[in-house]
Amino acid sequence: MKQPLRTYTSDGRIFHIFASKDDLDDYAFELWMNAYNKSMRENGLFCAALSGGNTPAGFYRKIASNARSFQWDNVHLFLVDERFVPLDHENSNTRMIKENLVSTVSMEEKNFHFIPTDHDTSEAAALSYENHLKTFFALHGKQFPVFDMILLGIGGDGHTASLFPGTPSLSERSAFTAASISPVPPIDRITLTFPVINHSKKIVFIVTGENKSHAIEEIAKSEKPELPASNVLSTLGEVVFLLDESAGTLL
Ligand code: 6PG
């Protein structure tokens, strides 16, 4: 397992800084394997939620290149968030995850739980996804879905998933999903909410690039952090940030 150059800890969150993106992806893959093996031992099933954007593509390709390590019939992949565009649109997270992972392994369509964007509104899409999560996880009352691992990114403004600064979705504490508005196109988004994110057994951020370094510094060091990603505080375990040297330069 590739070790980080250095590690910074703050309020139960661990920030590992790596010499290269490849070392970072190798470490992320080990975390994925450990979470998979633990969940298969305990439940015979592995449920993970994946973010879109650009950063995680290399990690997804690393999983795909080790496809033989997984019993794909028992692996269920979910979306953390989605842009409200057709699933074959160049900005679709579903498309990105399919191209880098799902389409390259022997995974049945029924095991890939994307967010449907063929509804009239992003609100309707969010509700449809919420109902799907309730059915799949057989939830009742105030129960939340529990992912074995969730993979998150961060924007330079400190957003994570599609939970952007100053938007109502930040304060959602009971619904599993929300329609949200991005400051950059595609503006209409659907996202998991903080209570769902925070109920995940293993929360892993993959963050690279100098443009994220100030957000990382504020999340790690501020006494009263206000950035959306500072609301990711695990209820079940730890939050791990995997950073390259540029993103972690201020830690
Ligand atoms: C999305 C992601 C989003 C992403 C950050 C970082 O839909 O874009 O879910 O939360 O993780 O915006 O994006 P990059 O990895 O492209 O920097």
mmCIF file of C-alpha atoms and ligand atoms in Angstrom:
data_model
loop_
_atom_site.group_PDB
_atom_site.id
_atom_site.type_symbol
_atom_site.label_atom_id
_atom_site.label_comp_id
_atom_site.label_asym_id
_atom_site.label_seq_id
_atom_site.Cartn_x
_atom_site.Cartn_y
_atom_site.Cartn_z
ATOM 1 C CA MET A 1 0.000 0.000 0.000
ATOM 2 C CA LYS A 2 1.491 3.368 -1.078
ATOM 3 C CA GLN A 3 1.999 5.498 2.035
ATOM 4 C CA PRO A 4 1.285 9.252 2.189
ATOM 5 C CA LEU A 5 4.188 11.741 2.429
ATOM 6 C CA ARG A 6 2.553 13.189 5.528
ATOM 7 C CA THR A 7 -0.764 13.165 7.401
ATOM 8 C CA TYR A 8 -2.709 15.949 9.133
ATOM 9 C CA THR A 9 -5.576 15.191 11.514
ATOM 10 C CA SER A 10 -8.367 17.475 12.687
ATOM 11 C CA ASP A 11 -11.610 16.716 14.558
ATOM 12 C CA GLY A 12 -11.731 13.068 13.555
ATOM 13 C CA ARG A 13 -10.839 13.794 9.955
ATOM 14 C CA ILE A 14 -7.631 12.451 8.428
ATOM 15 C CA PHE A 15 -5.845 14.336 5.634
ATOM 16 C CA HIS A 16 -3.251 12.209 3.764
ATOM 17 C CA ILE A 17 -0.982 14.050 1.347
ATOM 18 C CA PHE A 18 0.560 11.965 -1.477
ATOM 19 C CA ALA A 19 3.534 12.564 -3.762
ATOM 20 C CA SER A 20 1.517 11.753 -6.885
ATOM 21 C CA LYS A 21 -2.046 11.161 -8.113
ATOM 22 C CA ASP A 22 -1.102 7.562 -8.869
ATOM 23 C CA ASP A 23 0.045 6.967 -5.286
ATOM 24 C CA LEU A 24 -3.191 8.619 -4.119
ATOM 25 C CA ASP A 25 -5.300 6.370 -6.380
ATOM 26 C CA ASP A 26 -3.391 3.276 -5.202
ATOM 27 C CA TYR A 27 -4.178 4.172 -1.591
ATOM 28 C CA ALA A 28 -7.820 4.860 -2.472
ATOM 29 C CA PHE A 29 -7.974 1.453 -4.138
ATOM 30 C CA GLU A 30 -6.693 -0.228 -0.971
ATOM 31 C CA LEU A 31 -9.385 1.552 1.063
ATOM 32 C CA TRP A 32 -11.948 0.353 -1.500
ATOM 33 C CA MET A 33 -10.689 -3.245 -1.308
ATOM 34 C CA ASN A 34 -10.737 -3.182 2.514
ATOM 35 C CA ALA A 35 -14.284 -1.804 2.577
ATOM 36 C CA TYR A 36 -15.377 -4.368 -0.047
ATOM 37 C CA ASN A 37 -13.843 -7.326 1.820
ATOM 38 C CA LYS A 38 -15.293 -6.189 5.162
ATOM 39 C CA SER A 39 -18.789 -5.732 3.762
ATOM 40 C CA MET A 40 -18.701 -9.005 1.812
ATOM 41 C CA ARG A 41 -17.647 -10.825 5.010
ATOM 42 C CA GLU A 42 -20.384 -9.185 7.070
ATOM 43 C CA ASN A 43 -23.237 -8.819 4.550
ATOM 44 C CA GLY A 44 -22.324 -10.639 1.332
ATOM 45 C CA LEU A 45 -22.968 -7.314 -0.420
ATOM 46 C CA PHE A 46 -21.022 -4.105 -1.148
ATOM 47 C CA CYS A 47 -22.836 -0.810 -1.728
ATOM 48 C CA ALA A 48 -20.811 2.242 -2.730
ATOM 49 C CA ALA A 49 -21.787 5.767 -3.795
ATOM 50 C CA LEU A 50 -19.585 7.491 -6.375
ATOM 51 C CA SER A 51 -19.069 11.135 -7.262
ATOM 52 C CA GLY A 52 -18.603 12.548 -10.728
ATOM 53 C CA GLY A 53 -16.381 15.367 -11.896
ATOM 54 C CA ASN A 54 -12.868 14.754 -13.253
ATOM 55 C CA THR A 55 -10.736 13.798 -10.248
ATOM 56 C CA PRO A 56 -11.986 10.265 -9.526
ATOM 57 C CA ALA A 57 -11.753 8.946 -13.129
ATOM 58 C CA GLY A 58 -8.278 7.473 -12.585
ATOM 59 C CA PHE A 59 -9.414 5.727 -9.404
ATOM 60 C CA TYR A 60 -12.422 4.245 -11.224
ATOM 61 C CA ARG A 61 -10.119 2.958 -13.968
ATOM 62 C CA LYS A 62 -7.914 1.374 -11.303
ATOM 63 C CA ILE A 63 -10.929 -0.529 -9.914
ATOM 64 C CA ALA A 64 -11.825 -1.608 -13.470
ATOM 65 C CA SER A 65 -8.266 -2.817 -14.100
ATOM 66 C CA ASN A 66 -8.594 -5.037 -11.012
ATOM 67 C CA ALA A 67 -12.104 -6.225 -11.929
ATOM 68 C CA ARG A 68 -11.293 -9.881 -11.226
ATOM 69 C CA SER A 69 -10.948 -9.015 -7.510
ATOM 70 C CA PHE A 70 -14.696 -8.409 -7.177
ATOM 71 C CA GLN A 71 -17.885 -10.482 -7.299
ATOM 72 C CA TRP A 72 -19.780 -7.935 -9.380
ATOM 73 C CA ASP A 73 -23.152 -9.640 -8.810
ATOM 74 C CA ASN A 74 -22.835 -8.541 -5.180
ATOM 75 C CA VAL A 75 -21.597 -5.016 -5.897
ATOM 76 C CA HIS A 76 -24.098 -2.150 -6.137
ATOM 77 C CA LEU A 77 -22.906 1.274 -7.300
ATOM 78 C CA PHE A 78 -24.901 4.439 -6.686
ATOM 79 C CA LEU A 79 -24.472 8.085 -7.731
ATOM 80 C CA VAL A 80 -23.654 10.747 -5.123
ATOM 81 C CA ASP A 81 -25.025 13.395 -7.444
ATOM 82 C CA GLU A 82 -25.895 14.097 -11.048
ATOM 83 C CA ARG A 83 -26.259 16.911 -13.463
ATOM 84 C CA PHE A 84 -29.838 17.208 -14.799
ATOM 85 C CA VAL A 85 -28.817 16.339 -18.355
ATOM 86 C CA PRO A 86 -29.379 13.273 -20.576
ATOM 87 C CA LEU A 87 -27.355 10.260 -19.399
ATOM 88 C CA ASP A 88 -25.273 10.314 -22.597
ATOM 89 C CA HIS A 89 -24.511 14.042 -22.258
ATOM 90 C CA GLU A 90 -20.815 14.947 -22.037
ATOM 91 C CA ASN A 91 -21.399 16.445 -18.570
ATOM 92 C CA SER A 92 -23.281 13.403 -17.207
ATOM 93 C CA ASN A 93 -21.727 11.786 -14.131
ATOM 94 C CA THR A 94 -23.455 8.547 -15.117
ATOM 95 C CA ARG A 95 -21.677 8.657 -18.457
ATOM 96 C CA MET A 96 -18.288 9.334 -16.820
ATOM 97 C CA ILE A 97 -18.681 6.461 -14.340
ATOM 98 C CA LYS A 98 -19.923 4.112 -17.063
ATOM 99 C CA GLU A 99 -17.000 4.950 -19.361
ATOM 100 C CA ASN A 100 -14.357 4.559 -16.642
ATOM 101 C CA LEU A 101 -15.816 1.659 -14.668
ATOM 102 C CA VAL A 102 -19.290 0.179 -15.139
ATOM 103 C CA SER A 103 -19.114 -0.547 -18.884
ATOM 104 C CA THR A 104 -15.679 -2.141 -18.570
ATOM 105 C CA VAL A 105 -16.532 -4.764 -15.923
ATOM 106 C CA SER A 106 -19.058 -7.614 -15.914
ATOM 107 C CA MET A 107 -21.652 -5.680 -13.958
ATOM 108 C CA GLU A 108 -25.357 -6.007 -14.708
ATOM 109 C CA GLU A 109 -27.314 -2.822 -15.371
ATOM 110 C CA LYS A 110 -29.551 -3.544 -12.331
ATOM 111 C CA ASN A 111 -26.510 -3.155 -10.068
ATOM 112 C CA PHE A 112 -25.753 0.369 -11.304
ATOM 113 C CA HIS A 113 -28.185 2.753 -9.593
ATOM 114 C CA PHE A 114 -27.846 5.970 -11.541
ATOM 115 C CA ILE A 115 -30.039 9.002 -10.965
ATOM 116 C CA PRO A 116 -32.763 9.120 -13.658
ATOM 117 C CA THR A 117 -32.735 12.454 -15.491
ATOM 118 C CA ASP A 118 -35.635 11.794 -17.878
ATOM 119 C CA HIS A 119 -38.116 13.424 -15.504
ATOM 120 C CA ASP A 120 -39.746 16.804 -16.196
ATOM 121 C CA THR A 121 -37.878 18.471 -13.327
ATOM 122 C CA SER A 122 -34.791 17.902 -11.177
ATOM 123 C CA GLU A 123 -37.130 17.835 -8.168
ATOM 124 C CA ALA A 124 -39.013 14.887 -9.676
ATOM 125 C CA ALA A 125 -35.704 13.147 -10.447
ATOM 126 C CA ALA A 126 -34.539 13.639 -6.857
ATOM 127 C CA LEU A 127 -37.795 12.190 -5.494
ATOM 128 C CA SER A 128 -37.552 9.211 -7.843
ATOM 129 C CA TYR A 129 -33.999 8.494 -6.660
ATOM 130 C CA GLU A 130 -35.044 8.854 -3.024
ATOM 131 C CA ASN A 131 -37.860 6.339 -3.534
ATOM 132 C CA HIS A 132 -35.445 3.960 -5.237
ATOM 133 C CA LEU A 133 -33.061 4.173 -2.264
ATOM 134 C CA LYS A 134 -35.922 3.499 0.170
ATOM 135 C CA THR A 135 -36.924 0.410 -1.818
ATOM 136 C CA PHE A 136 -33.427 -0.952 -2.367
ATOM 137 C CA PHE A 137 -32.372 -0.540 1.285
ATOM 138 C CA ALA A 138 -35.858 -1.610 2.523
ATOM 139 C CA LEU A 139 -36.039 1.444 4.788
ATOM 140 C CA HIS A 140 -38.793 2.324 7.246
ATOM 141 C CA GLY A 141 -39.558 5.375 9.378
ATOM 142 C CA LYS A 142 -36.537 7.642 9.905
ATOM 143 C CA GLN A 143 -33.915 5.154 8.690
ATOM 144 C CA PHE A 144 -31.226 6.400 6.308
ATOM 145 C CA PRO A 145 -29.468 4.333 3.613
ATOM 146 C CA VAL A 146 -25.984 3.221 4.725
ATOM 147 C CA PHE A 147 -23.329 2.982 2.034
ATOM 148 C CA ASP A 148 -20.280 0.838 2.772
ATOM 149 C CA MET A 149 -18.164 3.514 1.109
ATOM 150 C CA ILE A 150 -18.852 6.916 -0.387
ATOM 151 C CA LEU A 151 -16.400 8.729 -2.636
ATOM 152 C CA LEU A 152 -16.550 12.529 -2.633
ATOM 153 C CA GLY A 153 -14.784 15.423 -4.341
ATOM 154 C CA ILE A 154 -14.488 19.089 -3.449
ATOM 155 C CA GLY A 155 -14.824 22.182 -5.577
ATOM 156 C CA GLY A 156 -12.672 25.268 -5.123
ATOM 157 C CA ASP A 157 -15.691 26.883 -3.409
ATOM 158 C CA GLY A 158 -15.793 24.062 -0.869
ATOM 159 C CA HIS A 159 -18.849 22.328 -2.319
ATOM 160 C CA THR A 160 -19.104 18.563 -2.245
ATOM 161 C CA ALA A 161 -21.579 16.338 -4.065
ATOM 162 C CA SER A 162 -23.863 19.001 -5.520
ATOM 163 C CA LEU A 163 -24.207 20.796 -2.184
ATOM 164 C CA PHE A 164 -23.131 24.298 -3.137
ATOM 165 C CA PRO A 165 -22.537 27.309 -0.849
ATOM 166 C CA GLY A 166 -25.648 29.331 -0.038
ATOM 167 C CA THR A 167 -28.156 26.793 -1.353
ATOM 168 C CA PRO A 168 -31.184 25.383 0.534
ATOM 169 C CA SER A 169 -29.980 21.782 -0.013
ATOM 170 C CA LEU A 170 -27.254 22.418 2.611
ATOM 171 C CA SER A 171 -29.839 22.487 5.409
ATOM 172 C CA GLU A 172 -31.782 19.371 4.369
ATOM 173 C CA ARG A 173 -31.695 16.952 7.328
ATOM 174 C CA SER A 174 -34.459 14.429 6.589
ATOM 175 C CA ALA A 175 -34.796 13.890 2.823
ATOM 176 C CA PHE A 176 -32.145 11.613 1.235
ATOM 177 C CA THR A 177 -31.894 13.698 -1.932
ATOM 178 C CA ALA A 178 -32.406 17.257 -3.089
ATOM 179 C CA ALA A 179 -32.581 19.226 -6.295
ATOM 180 C CA SER A 180 -29.900 21.896 -6.222
ATOM 181 C CA ILE A 181 -28.496 24.729 -8.288
ATOM 182 C CA SER A 182 -24.875 24.947 -9.349
ATOM 183 C CA PRO A 183 -23.155 28.287 -9.973
ATOM 184 C CA VAL A 184 -21.578 26.738 -13.063
ATOM 185 C CA PRO A 185 -23.436 24.892 -15.810
ATOM 186 C CA PRO A 186 -25.106 22.455 -15.935
ATOM 187 C CA ILE A 187 -26.893 24.434 -13.258
ATOM 188 C CA ASP A 188 -29.692 21.961 -12.405
ATOM 189 C CA ARG A 189 -28.374 19.163 -10.186
ATOM 190 C CA ILE A 190 -29.623 16.298 -8.040
ATOM 191 C CA THR A 191 -27.643 15.378 -4.924
ATOM 192 C CA LEU A 192 -27.532 13.159 -1.875
ATOM 193 C CA THR A 193 -27.942 15.200 1.292
ATOM 194 C CA PHE A 194 -25.593 15.472 4.274
ATOM 195 C CA PRO A 195 -27.487 13.010 6.514
ATOM 196 C CA VAL A 196 -27.103 10.292 3.870
ATOM 197 C CA ILE A 197 -23.448 11.145 3.204
ATOM 198 C CA ASN A 198 -22.694 11.172 6.935
ATOM 199 C CA HIS A 199 -24.292 7.774 7.525
ATOM 200 C CA SER A 200 -21.796 6.085 5.189
ATOM 201 C CA LYS A 201 -19.456 3.580 6.857
ATOM 202 C CA LYS A 202 -16.381 4.898 5.035
ATOM 203 C CA ILE A 203 -16.223 8.466 3.715
ATOM 204 C CA VAL A 204 -13.338 9.174 1.343
ATOM 205 C CA PHE A 205 -12.545 12.454 -0.429
ATOM 206 C CA ILE A 206 -10.196 12.501 -3.422
ATOM 207 C CA VAL A 207 -8.944 16.062 -3.985
ATOM 208 C CA THR A 208 -6.179 17.314 -6.273
ATOM 209 C CA GLY A 209 -4.979 20.680 -7.515
ATOM 210 C CA GLU A 210 -3.808 24.004 -6.100
ATOM 211 C CA ASN A 211 -7.261 25.509 -6.686
ATOM 212 C CA LYS A 212 -8.635 23.307 -3.872
ATOM 213 C CA SER A 213 -5.859 24.100 -1.343
ATOM 214 C CA HIS A 214 -7.605 27.019 0.373
ATOM 215 C CA ALA A 215 -10.842 25.074 0.744
ATOM 216 C CA ILE A 216 -8.871 22.165 2.239
ATOM 217 C CA GLU A 217 -7.061 24.526 4.619
ATOM 218 C CA GLU A 218 -10.337 26.075 5.835
ATOM 219 C CA ILE A 219 -12.018 22.676 6.270
ATOM 220 C CA ALA A 220 -9.024 21.315 8.187
ATOM 221 C CA LYS A 221 -8.025 24.331 10.279
ATOM 222 C CA SER A 222 -10.883 26.787 10.674
ATOM 223 C CA GLU A 223 -12.521 26.957 14.095
ATOM 224 C CA LYS A 224 -15.864 27.723 12.462
ATOM 225 C CA PRO A 225 -15.634 26.349 8.934
ATOM 226 C CA GLU A 226 -18.491 27.494 6.739
ATOM 227 C CA LEU A 227 -17.724 25.585 3.553
ATOM 228 C CA PRO A 228 -20.262 22.869 2.593
ATOM 229 C CA ALA A 229 -17.686 20.044 2.716
ATOM 230 C CA SER A 230 -16.980 20.898 6.380
ATOM 231 C CA ASN A 231 -20.444 19.466 7.141
ATOM 232 C CA VAL A 232 -19.218 15.968 6.219
ATOM 233 C CA LEU A 233 -18.771 14.427 9.667
ATOM 234 C CA SER A 234 -19.176 10.667 9.855
ATOM 235 C CA THR A 235 -21.760 9.231 12.244
ATOM 236 C CA LEU A 236 -20.257 5.737 11.912
ATOM 237 C CA GLY A 237 -16.514 6.082 11.428
ATOM 238 C CA GLU A 238 -13.920 8.407 10.029
ATOM 239 C CA VAL A 239 -13.618 10.860 7.181
ATOM 240 C CA VAL A 240 -10.464 10.449 5.084
ATOM 241 C CA PHE A 241 -9.188 13.116 2.689
ATOM 242 C CA LEU A 242 -6.723 11.856 0.040
ATOM 243 C CA LEU A 243 -4.833 14.853 -1.359
ATOM 244 C CA ASP A 244 -2.033 15.449 -3.799
ATOM 245 C CA GLU A 245 0.723 17.864 -2.728
ATOM 246 C CA SER A 246 -0.940 20.803 -4.506
ATOM 247 C CA ALA A 247 -4.281 20.377 -2.764
ATOM 248 C CA GLY A 248 -2.573 19.730 0.581
ATOM 249 C CA THR A 249 0.079 22.435 0.273
ATOM 250 C CA LEU A 250 -1.415 24.548 3.100
ATOM 251 C CA LEU A 251 -1.590 21.722 5.659
HETATM 252 C C1 6PG B 1 -19.855 16.793 -9.699
HETATM 253 C C2 6PG B 1 -19.219 16.189 -8.479
HETATM 254 C C3 6PG B 1 -18.643 17.302 -7.657
HETATM 255 C C4 6PG B 1 -17.154 17.146 -7.810
HETATM 256 C C5 6PG B 1 -16.430 18.431 -7.485
HETATM 257 C C6 6PG B 1 -14.961 18.304 -7.881
HETATM 258 O O1 6PG B 1 -20.960 16.416 -10.080
HETATM 259 O O2 6PG B 1 -19.149 17.634 -10.288
HETATM 260 O O3 6PG B 1 -19.934 15.302 -7.814
HETATM 261 O O4 6PG B 1 -18.970 17.329 -6.308
HETATM 262 O O5 6PG B 1 -16.715 16.107 -6.942
HETATM 263 O O6 6PG B 1 -17.038 19.477 -8.232
HETATM 264 O O7 6PG B 1 -14.923 18.135 -9.281
HETATM 265 P P1 6PG B 1 -13.518 17.804 -10.035
HETATM 266 O O8 6PG B 1 -13.155 16.426 -9.579
HETATM 267 O O9 6PG B 1 -13.869 17.852 -11.492
HETATM 268 O O10 6PG B 1 -12.548 18.856 -9.592
#
